[in-house]
PDB file of C-alpha atoms in Angstrom:
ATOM      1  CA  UNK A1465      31.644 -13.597-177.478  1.00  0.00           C
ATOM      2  CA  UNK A1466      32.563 -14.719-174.208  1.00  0.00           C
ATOM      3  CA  UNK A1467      34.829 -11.845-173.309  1.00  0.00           C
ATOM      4  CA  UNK A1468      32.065  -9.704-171.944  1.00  0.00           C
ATOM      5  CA  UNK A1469      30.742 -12.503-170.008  1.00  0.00           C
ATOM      6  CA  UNK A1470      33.965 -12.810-168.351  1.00  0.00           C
ATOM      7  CA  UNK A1471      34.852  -8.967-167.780  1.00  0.00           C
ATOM      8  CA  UNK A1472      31.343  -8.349-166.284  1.00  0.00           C
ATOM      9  CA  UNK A1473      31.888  -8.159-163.008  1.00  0.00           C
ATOM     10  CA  UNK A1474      33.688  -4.905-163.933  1.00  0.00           C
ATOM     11  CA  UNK A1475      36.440  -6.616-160.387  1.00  0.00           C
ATOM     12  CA  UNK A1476      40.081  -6.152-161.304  1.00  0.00           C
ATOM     13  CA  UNK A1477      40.682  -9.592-161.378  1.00  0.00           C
ATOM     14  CA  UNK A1478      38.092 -10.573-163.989  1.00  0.00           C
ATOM     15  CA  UNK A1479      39.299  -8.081-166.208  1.00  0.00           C
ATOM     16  CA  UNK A1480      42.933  -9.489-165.723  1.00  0.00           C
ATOM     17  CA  UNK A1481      41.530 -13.211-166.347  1.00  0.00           C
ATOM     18  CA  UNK A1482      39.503 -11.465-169.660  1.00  0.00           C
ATOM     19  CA  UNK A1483      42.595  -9.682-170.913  1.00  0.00           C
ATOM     20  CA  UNK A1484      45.011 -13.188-169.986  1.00  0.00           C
ATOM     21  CA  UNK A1485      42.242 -15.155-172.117  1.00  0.00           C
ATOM     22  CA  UNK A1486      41.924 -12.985-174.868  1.00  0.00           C
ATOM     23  CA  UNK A1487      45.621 -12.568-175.102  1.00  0.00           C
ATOM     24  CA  UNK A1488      46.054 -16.396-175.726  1.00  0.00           C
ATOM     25  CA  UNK A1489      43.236 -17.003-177.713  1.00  0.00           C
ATOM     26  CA  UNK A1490      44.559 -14.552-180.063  1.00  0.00           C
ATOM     27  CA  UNK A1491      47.927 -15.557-179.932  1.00  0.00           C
ATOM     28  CA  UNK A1492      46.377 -19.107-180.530  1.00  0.00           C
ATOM     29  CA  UNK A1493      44.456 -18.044-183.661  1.00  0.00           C
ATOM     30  CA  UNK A1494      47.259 -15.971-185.128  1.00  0.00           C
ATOM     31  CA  UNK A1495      49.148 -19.300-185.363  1.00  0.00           C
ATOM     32  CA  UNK A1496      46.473 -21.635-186.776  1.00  0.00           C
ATOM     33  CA  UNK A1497      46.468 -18.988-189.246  1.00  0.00           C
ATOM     34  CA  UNK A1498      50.105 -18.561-189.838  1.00  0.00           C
ATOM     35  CA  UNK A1499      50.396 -22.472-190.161  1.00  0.00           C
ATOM     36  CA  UNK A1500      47.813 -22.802-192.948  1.00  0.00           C
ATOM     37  CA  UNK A1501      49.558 -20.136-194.711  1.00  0.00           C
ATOM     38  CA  UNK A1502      52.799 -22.116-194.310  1.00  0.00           C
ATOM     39  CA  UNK A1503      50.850 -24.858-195.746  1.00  0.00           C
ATOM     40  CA  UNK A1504      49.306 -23.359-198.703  1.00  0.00           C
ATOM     41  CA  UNK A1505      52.732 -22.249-199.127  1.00  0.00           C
ATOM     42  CA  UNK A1506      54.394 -24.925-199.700  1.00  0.00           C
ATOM     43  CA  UNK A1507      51.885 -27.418-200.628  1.00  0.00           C
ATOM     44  CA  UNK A1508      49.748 -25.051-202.503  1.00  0.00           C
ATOM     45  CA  UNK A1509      46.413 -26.360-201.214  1.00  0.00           C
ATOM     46  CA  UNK A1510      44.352 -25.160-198.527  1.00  0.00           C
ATOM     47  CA  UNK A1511      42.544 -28.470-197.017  1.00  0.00           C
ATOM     48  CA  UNK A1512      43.388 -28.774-193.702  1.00  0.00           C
ATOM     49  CA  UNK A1513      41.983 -32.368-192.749  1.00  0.00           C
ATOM     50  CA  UNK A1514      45.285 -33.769-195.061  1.00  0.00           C
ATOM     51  CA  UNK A1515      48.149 -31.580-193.937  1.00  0.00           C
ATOM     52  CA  UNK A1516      51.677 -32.966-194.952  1.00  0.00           C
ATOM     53  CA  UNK A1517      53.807 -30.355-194.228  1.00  0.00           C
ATOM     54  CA  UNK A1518      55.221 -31.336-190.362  1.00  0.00           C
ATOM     55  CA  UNK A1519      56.027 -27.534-189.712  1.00  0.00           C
ATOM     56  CA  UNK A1520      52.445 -26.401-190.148  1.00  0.00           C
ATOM     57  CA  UNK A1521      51.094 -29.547-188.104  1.00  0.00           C
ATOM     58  CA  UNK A1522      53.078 -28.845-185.416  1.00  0.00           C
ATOM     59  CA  UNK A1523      52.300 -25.348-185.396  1.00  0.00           C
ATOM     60  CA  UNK A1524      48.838 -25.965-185.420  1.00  0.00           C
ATOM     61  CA  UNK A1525      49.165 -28.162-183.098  1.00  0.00           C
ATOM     62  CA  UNK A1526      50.973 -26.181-180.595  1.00  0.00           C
ATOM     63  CA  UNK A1527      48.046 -23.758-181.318  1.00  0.00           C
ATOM     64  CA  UNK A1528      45.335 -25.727-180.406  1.00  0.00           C
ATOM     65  CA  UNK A1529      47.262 -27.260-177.576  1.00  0.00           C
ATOM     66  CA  UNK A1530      47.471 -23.317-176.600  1.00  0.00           C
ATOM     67  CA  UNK A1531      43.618 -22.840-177.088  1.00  0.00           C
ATOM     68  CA  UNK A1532      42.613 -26.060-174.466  1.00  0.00           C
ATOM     69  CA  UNK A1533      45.102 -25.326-172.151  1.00  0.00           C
ATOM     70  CA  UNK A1534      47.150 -28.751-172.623  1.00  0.00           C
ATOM     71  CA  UNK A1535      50.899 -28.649-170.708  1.00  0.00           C
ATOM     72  CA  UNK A1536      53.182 -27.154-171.500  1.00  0.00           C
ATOM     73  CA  UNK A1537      51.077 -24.202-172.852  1.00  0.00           C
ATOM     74  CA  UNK A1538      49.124 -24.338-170.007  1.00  0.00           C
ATOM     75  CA  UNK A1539      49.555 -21.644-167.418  1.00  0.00           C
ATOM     76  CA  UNK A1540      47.066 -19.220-168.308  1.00  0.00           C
ATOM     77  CA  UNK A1541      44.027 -21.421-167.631  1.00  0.00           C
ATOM     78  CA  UNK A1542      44.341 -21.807-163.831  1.00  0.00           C
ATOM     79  CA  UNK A1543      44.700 -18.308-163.280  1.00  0.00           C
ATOM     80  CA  UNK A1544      42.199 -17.390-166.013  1.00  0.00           C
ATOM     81  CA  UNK A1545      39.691 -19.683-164.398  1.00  0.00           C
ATOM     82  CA  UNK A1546      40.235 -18.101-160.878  1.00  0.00           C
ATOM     83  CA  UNK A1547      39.518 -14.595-161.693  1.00  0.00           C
ATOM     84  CA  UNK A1548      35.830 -15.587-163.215  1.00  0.00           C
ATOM     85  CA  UNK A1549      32.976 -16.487-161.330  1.00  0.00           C
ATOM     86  CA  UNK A1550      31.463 -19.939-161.604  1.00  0.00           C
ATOM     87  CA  UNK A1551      28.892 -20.000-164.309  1.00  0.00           C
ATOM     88  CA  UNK A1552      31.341 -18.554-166.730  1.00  0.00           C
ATOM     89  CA  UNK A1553      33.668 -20.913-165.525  1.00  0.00           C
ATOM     90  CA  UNK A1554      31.873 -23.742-166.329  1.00  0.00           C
ATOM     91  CA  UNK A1555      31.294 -22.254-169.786  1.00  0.00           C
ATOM     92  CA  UNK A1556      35.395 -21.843-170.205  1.00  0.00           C
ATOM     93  CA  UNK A1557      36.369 -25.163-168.813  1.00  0.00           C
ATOM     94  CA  UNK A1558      33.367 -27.352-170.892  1.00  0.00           C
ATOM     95  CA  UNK A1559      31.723 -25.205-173.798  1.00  0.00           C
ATOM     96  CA  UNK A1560      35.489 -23.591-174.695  1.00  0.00           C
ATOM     97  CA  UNK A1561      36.855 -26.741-175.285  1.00  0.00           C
ATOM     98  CA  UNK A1562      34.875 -28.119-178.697  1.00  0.00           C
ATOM     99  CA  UNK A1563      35.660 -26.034-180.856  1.00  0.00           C
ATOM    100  CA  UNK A1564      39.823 -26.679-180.531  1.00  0.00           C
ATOM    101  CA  UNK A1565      39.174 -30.271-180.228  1.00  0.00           C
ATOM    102  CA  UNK A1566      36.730 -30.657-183.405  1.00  0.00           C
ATOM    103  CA  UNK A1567      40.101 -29.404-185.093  1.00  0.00           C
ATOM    104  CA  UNK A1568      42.606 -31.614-183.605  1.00  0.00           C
ATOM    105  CA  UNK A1569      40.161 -34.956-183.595  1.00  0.00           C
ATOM    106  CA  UNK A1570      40.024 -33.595-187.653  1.00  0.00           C
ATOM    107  CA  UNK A1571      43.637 -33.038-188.196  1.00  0.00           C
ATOM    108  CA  UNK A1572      44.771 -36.032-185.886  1.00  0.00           C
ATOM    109  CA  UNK A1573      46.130 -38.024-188.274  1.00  0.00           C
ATOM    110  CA  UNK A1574      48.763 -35.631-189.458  1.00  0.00           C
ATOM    111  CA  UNK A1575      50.112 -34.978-186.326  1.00  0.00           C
ATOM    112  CA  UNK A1576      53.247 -36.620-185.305  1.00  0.00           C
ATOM    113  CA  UNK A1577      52.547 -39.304-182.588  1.00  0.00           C
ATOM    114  CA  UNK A1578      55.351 -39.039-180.138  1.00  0.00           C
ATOM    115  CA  UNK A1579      54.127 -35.667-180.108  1.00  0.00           C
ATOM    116  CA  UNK A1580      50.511 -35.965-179.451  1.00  0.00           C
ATOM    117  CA  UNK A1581      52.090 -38.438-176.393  1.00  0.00           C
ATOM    118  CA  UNK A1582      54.237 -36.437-175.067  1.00  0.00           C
ATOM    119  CA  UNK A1583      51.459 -33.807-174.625  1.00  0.00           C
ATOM    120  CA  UNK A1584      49.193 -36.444-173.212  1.00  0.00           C
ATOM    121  CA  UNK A1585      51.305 -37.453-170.633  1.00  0.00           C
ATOM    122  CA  UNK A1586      53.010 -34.224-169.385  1.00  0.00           C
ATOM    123  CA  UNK A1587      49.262 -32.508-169.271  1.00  0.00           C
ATOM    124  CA  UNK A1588      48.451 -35.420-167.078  1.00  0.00           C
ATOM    125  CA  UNK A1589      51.116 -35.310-164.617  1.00  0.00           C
ATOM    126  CA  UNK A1590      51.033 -31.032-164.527  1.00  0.00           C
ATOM    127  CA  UNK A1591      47.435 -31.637-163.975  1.00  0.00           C
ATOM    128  CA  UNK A1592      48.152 -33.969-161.071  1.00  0.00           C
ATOM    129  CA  UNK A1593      51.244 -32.569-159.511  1.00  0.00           C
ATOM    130  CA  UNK A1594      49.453 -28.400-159.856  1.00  0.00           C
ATOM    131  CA  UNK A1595      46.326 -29.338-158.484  1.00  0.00           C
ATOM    132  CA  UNK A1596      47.937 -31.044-155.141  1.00  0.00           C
ATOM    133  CA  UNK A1597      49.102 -27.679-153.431  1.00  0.00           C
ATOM    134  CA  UNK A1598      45.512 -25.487-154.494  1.00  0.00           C
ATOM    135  CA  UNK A1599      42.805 -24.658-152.041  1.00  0.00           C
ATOM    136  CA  UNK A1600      40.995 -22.571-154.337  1.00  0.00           C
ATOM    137  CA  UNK A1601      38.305 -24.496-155.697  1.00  0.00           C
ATOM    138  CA  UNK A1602      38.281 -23.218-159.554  1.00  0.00           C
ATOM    139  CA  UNK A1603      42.165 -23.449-159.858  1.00  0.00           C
ATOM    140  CA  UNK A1604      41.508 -27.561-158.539  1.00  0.00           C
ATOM    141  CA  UNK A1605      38.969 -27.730-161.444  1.00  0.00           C
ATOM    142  CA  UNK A1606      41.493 -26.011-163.630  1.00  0.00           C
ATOM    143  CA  UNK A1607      43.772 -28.755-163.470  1.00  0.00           C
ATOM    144  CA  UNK A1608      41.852 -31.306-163.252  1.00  0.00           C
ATOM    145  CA  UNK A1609      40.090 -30.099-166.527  1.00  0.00           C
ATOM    146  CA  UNK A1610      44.246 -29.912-167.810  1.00  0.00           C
ATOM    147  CA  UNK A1611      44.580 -33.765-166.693  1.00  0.00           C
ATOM    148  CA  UNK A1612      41.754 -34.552-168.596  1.00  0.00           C
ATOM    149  CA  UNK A1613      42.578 -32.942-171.686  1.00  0.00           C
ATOM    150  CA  UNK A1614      45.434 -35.198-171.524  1.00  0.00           C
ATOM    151  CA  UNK A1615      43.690 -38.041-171.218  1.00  0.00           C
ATOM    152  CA  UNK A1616      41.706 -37.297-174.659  1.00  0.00           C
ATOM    153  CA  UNK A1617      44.838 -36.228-176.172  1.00  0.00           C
ATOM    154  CA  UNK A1618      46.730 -39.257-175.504  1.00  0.00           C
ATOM    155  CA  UNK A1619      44.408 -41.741-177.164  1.00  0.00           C
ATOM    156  CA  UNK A1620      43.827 -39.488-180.085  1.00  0.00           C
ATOM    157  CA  UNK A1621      45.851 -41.422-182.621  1.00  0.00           C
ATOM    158  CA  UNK A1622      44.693 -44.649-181.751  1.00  0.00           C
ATOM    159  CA  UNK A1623      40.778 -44.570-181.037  1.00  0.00           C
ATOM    160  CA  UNK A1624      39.113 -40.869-181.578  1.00  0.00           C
ATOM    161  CA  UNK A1625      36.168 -42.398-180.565  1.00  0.00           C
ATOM    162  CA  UNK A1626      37.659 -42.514-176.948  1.00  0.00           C
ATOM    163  CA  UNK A1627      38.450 -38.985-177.376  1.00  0.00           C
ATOM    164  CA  UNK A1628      34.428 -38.257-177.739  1.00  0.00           C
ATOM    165  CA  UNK A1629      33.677 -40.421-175.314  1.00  0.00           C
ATOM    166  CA  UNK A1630      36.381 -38.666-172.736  1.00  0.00           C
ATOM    167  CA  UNK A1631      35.180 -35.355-173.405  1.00  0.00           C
ATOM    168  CA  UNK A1632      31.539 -36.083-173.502  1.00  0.00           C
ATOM    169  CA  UNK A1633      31.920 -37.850-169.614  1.00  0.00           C
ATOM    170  CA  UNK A1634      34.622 -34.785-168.960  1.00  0.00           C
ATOM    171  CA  UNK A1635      31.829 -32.035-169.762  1.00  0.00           C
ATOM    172  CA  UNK A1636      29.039 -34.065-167.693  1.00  0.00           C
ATOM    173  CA  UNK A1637      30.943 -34.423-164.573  1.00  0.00           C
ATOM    174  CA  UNK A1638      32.702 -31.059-165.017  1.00  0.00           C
ATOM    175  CA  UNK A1639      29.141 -29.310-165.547  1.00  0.00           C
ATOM    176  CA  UNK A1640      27.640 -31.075-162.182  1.00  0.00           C
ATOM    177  CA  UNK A1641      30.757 -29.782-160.242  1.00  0.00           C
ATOM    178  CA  UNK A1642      30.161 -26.206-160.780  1.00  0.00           C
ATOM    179  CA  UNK A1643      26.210 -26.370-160.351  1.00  0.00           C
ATOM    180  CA  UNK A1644      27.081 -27.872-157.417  1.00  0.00           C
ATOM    181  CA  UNK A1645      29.450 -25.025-156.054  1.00  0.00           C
ATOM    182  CA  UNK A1646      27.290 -22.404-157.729  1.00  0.00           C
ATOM    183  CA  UNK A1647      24.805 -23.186-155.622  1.00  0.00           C
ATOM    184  CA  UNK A1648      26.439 -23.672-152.601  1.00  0.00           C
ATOM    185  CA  UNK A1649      28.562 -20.854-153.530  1.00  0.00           C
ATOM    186  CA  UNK A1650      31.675 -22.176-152.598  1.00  0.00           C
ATOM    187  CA  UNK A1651      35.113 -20.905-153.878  1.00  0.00           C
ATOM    188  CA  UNK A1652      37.754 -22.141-151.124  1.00  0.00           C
ATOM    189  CA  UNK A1653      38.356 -25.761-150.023  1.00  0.00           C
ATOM    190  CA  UNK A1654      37.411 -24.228-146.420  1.00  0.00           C
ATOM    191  CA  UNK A1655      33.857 -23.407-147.257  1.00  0.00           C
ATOM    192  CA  UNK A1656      33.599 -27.166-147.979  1.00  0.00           C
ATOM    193  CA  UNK A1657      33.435 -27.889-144.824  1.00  0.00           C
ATOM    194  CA  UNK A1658      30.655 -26.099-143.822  1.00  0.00           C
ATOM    195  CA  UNK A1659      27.986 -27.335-146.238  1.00  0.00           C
ATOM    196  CA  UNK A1660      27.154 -31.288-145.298  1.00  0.00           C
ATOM    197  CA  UNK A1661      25.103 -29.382-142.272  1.00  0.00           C
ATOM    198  CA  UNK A1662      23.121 -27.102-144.735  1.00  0.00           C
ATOM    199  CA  UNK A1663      22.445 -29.575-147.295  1.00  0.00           C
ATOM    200  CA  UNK A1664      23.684 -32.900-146.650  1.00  0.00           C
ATOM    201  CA  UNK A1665      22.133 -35.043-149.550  1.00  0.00           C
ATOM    202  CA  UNK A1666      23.936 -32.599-152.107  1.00  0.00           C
ATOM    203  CA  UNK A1667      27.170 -32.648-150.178  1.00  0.00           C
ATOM    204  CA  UNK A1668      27.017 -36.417-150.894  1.00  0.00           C
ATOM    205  CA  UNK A1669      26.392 -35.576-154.477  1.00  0.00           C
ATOM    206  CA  UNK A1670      28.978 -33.574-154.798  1.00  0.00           C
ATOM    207  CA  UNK A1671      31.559 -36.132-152.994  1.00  0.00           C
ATOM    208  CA  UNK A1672      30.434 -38.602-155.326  1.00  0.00           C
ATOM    209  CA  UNK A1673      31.100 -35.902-158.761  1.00  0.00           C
ATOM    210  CA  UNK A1674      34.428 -35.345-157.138  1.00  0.00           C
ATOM    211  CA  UNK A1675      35.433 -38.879-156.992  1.00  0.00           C
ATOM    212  CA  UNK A1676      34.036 -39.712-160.384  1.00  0.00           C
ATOM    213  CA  UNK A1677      35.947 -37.009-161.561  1.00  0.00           C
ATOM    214  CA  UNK A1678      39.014 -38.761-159.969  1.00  0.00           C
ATOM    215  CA  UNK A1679      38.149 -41.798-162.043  1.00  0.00           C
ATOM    216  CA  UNK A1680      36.745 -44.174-159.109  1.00  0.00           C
ATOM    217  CA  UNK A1681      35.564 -47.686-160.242  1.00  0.00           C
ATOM    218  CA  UNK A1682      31.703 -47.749-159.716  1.00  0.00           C
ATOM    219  CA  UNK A1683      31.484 -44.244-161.171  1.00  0.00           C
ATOM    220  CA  UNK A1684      31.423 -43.205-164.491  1.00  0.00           C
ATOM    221  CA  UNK A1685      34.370 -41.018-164.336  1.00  0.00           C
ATOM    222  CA  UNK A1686      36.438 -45.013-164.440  1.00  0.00           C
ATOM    223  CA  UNK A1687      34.910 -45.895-167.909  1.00  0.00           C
ATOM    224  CA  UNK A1688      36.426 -43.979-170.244  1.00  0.00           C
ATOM    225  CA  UNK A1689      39.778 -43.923-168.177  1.00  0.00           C
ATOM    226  CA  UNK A1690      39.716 -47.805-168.318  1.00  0.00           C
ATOM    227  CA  UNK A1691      39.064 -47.918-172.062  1.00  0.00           C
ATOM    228  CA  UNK A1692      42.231 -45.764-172.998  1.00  0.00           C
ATOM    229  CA  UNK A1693      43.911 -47.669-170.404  1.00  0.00           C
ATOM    230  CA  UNK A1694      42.572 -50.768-172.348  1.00  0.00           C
ATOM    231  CA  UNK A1695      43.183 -49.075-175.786  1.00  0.00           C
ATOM    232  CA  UNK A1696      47.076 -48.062-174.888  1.00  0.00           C
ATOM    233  CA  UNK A1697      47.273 -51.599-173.591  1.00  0.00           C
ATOM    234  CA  UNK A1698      46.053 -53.008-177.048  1.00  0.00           C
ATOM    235  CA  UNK A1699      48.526 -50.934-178.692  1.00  0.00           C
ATOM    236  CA  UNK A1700      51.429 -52.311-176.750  1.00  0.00           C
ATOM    237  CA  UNK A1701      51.998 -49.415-174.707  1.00  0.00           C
ATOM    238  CA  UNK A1702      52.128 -50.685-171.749  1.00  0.00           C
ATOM    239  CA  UNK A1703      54.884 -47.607-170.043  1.00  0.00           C
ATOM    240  CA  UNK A1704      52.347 -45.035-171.217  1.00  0.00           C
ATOM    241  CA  UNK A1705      49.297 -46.919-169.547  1.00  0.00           C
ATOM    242  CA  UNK A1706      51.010 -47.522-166.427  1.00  0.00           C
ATOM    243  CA  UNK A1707      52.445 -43.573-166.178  1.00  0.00           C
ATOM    244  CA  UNK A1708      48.777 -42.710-166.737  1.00  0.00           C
ATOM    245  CA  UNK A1709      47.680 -44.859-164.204  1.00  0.00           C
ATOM    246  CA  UNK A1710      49.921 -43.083-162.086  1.00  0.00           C
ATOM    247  CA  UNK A1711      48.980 -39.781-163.035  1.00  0.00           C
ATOM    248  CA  UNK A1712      45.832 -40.637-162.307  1.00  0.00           C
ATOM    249  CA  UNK A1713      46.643 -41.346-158.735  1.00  0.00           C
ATOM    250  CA  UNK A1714      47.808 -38.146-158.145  1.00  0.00           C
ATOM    251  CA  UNK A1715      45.209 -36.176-159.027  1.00  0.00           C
ATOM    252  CA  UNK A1716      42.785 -38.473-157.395  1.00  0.00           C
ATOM    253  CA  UNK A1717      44.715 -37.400-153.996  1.00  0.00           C
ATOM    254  CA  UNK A1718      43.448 -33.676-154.698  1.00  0.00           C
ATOM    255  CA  UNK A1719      39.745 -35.194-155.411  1.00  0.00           C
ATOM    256  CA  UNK A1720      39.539 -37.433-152.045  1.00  0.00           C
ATOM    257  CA  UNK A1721      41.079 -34.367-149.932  1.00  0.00           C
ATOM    258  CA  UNK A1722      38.583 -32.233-151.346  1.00  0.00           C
ATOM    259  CA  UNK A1723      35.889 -35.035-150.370  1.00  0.00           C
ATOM    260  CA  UNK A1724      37.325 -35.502-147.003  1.00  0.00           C
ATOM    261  CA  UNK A1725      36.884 -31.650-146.142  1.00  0.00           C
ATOM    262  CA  UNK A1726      33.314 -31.822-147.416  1.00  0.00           C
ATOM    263  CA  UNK A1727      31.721 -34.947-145.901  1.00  0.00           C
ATOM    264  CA  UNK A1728      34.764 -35.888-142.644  1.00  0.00           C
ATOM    265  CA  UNK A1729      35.425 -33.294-141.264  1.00  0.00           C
ATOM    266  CA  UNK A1730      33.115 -30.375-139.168  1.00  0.00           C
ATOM    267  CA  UNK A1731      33.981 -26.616-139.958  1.00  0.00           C
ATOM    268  CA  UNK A1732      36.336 -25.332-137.246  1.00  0.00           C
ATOM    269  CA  UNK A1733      38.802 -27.832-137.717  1.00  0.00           C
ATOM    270  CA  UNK A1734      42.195 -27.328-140.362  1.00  0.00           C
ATOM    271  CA  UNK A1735      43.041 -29.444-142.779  1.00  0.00           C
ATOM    272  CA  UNK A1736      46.425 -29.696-143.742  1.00  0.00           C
ATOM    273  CA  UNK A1737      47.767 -28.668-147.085  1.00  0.00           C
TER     274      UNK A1737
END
């Protein structure tokens, strides 16, 4: 249903971004299917909240991991997001997302752990490290929506409630960036600059969504970044915590150079990438 929301714009880029999407939604779907198959196969039911066989969970896994864009399967949704214009971007990058996570917050438990970790943390750190070198605002908001996936991800096994909780905050802030650049209509970081003189209590706003985004204490963006922090540190995993932490630090560096383009500098001036 959202393919001809994305392709409307009838531009040769939106139609590359439709066919990139559709391509790994498919491919996504296709394996969800061939996993449950495996799994009827060999356990001969069809019940997919207790899956035993580890081939089909990972599989489906991988699959859903495909469908939100978590790393490693994550290279079409920066490049997917670019070639769409904001509104349906906002759609991809919030509304997109439930569906795949209902499944994997249903089938959580039968997923190996170390797994479900390791996804956490590398979509994290890609989410960080790809969003440092972008000046187009909708790949930034691709990865950061990538970083946060891996926050949900990676507290999964422990507290799914987090994983709500994550998402929920994810969607809100996520949702108030792109109103926010709808209607200033603002693709590139260098637009940014020239807004704080054409609306300056917004531009505050939107320097505040940005940071909360980047997880900053008095926002809300910290809470549910402090409770998996707190969570992973009740678990004794205090390594994964602290890479998170990290992680976190580097894509807050993308955040605060987006928010010193918007409300320190004035327009002619060039930022360095």
């Amino acid at each position: 249903a959202i393919v001809p929301l994305m392709a409307q714009h009838h531009h040769p880029r939106a139609v590359e971004a439709t066919t990139k999407y559709f391509l790994t939604q498919a491919t996504a779907a296709a394996v969800i299917l061939f996993a449950s198959t495996t799994n009827a196969w060999i356990t001969g039911e069809w019940n997919m909240t207790n899956m035993s066989d580890p081939t089909a969970t990972t599989m489906i896994l991988a699959a859903l991991a495909l469908k939100i864009g978590l790393a490693p399967m994550h290279f079409w949704m920066p490049e997917v997001l670019q070639g769409l214009d904001l509104l349906t971007g906002l759609i991809l990058s919030t509304w997109q997302k439930l569906a795949p996570l209902t499944l994997i917050i249903q089938t959580a438990q039968a997923f190996d752990p170390l797994l479900l970790t390791t996804l956490g943390l590398m979509s994290t750190l890609i989410g960080g490290w790809g969003g440092l070198n972008q000046t187009q605002l909708r790949k930034v908001l691709a990865y950061s929506s990538i970083a946060h996936m891996g926050w949900m991800i990676i507290v999964l096994q422990y507290a799914p409630q987090l994983t709500l909780l994550a998402l929920f905050m994810y969607v809100l802030m996520t949702s108030a960036a792109f109103l926010t650049l709808k209607l200033l209509s603002t693709t590139k970081l260098n637009t940014l600059a020239t807004i704080w003189s054409k609306s300056p209590i917004l531009t505050t706003t939107a320097a505040l969504i940005l940071l909360s985004l980047g997880g900053l204490p008095p926002l809300t963006g910290f809470m549910p970044k402090w409770f998996i922090l707190q969570e992973l540190a009740k678990q004794g995993l205090p390594l994964t915590a602290t890479v998170m932490a990290l992680a976190a630090l580097i894509s807050l560096y993308f955040y605060l150079r987006l928010c010193y383009t918007m409300t320190l500098t004035i327009s002619p001036n060039t930022t360095t990438s």
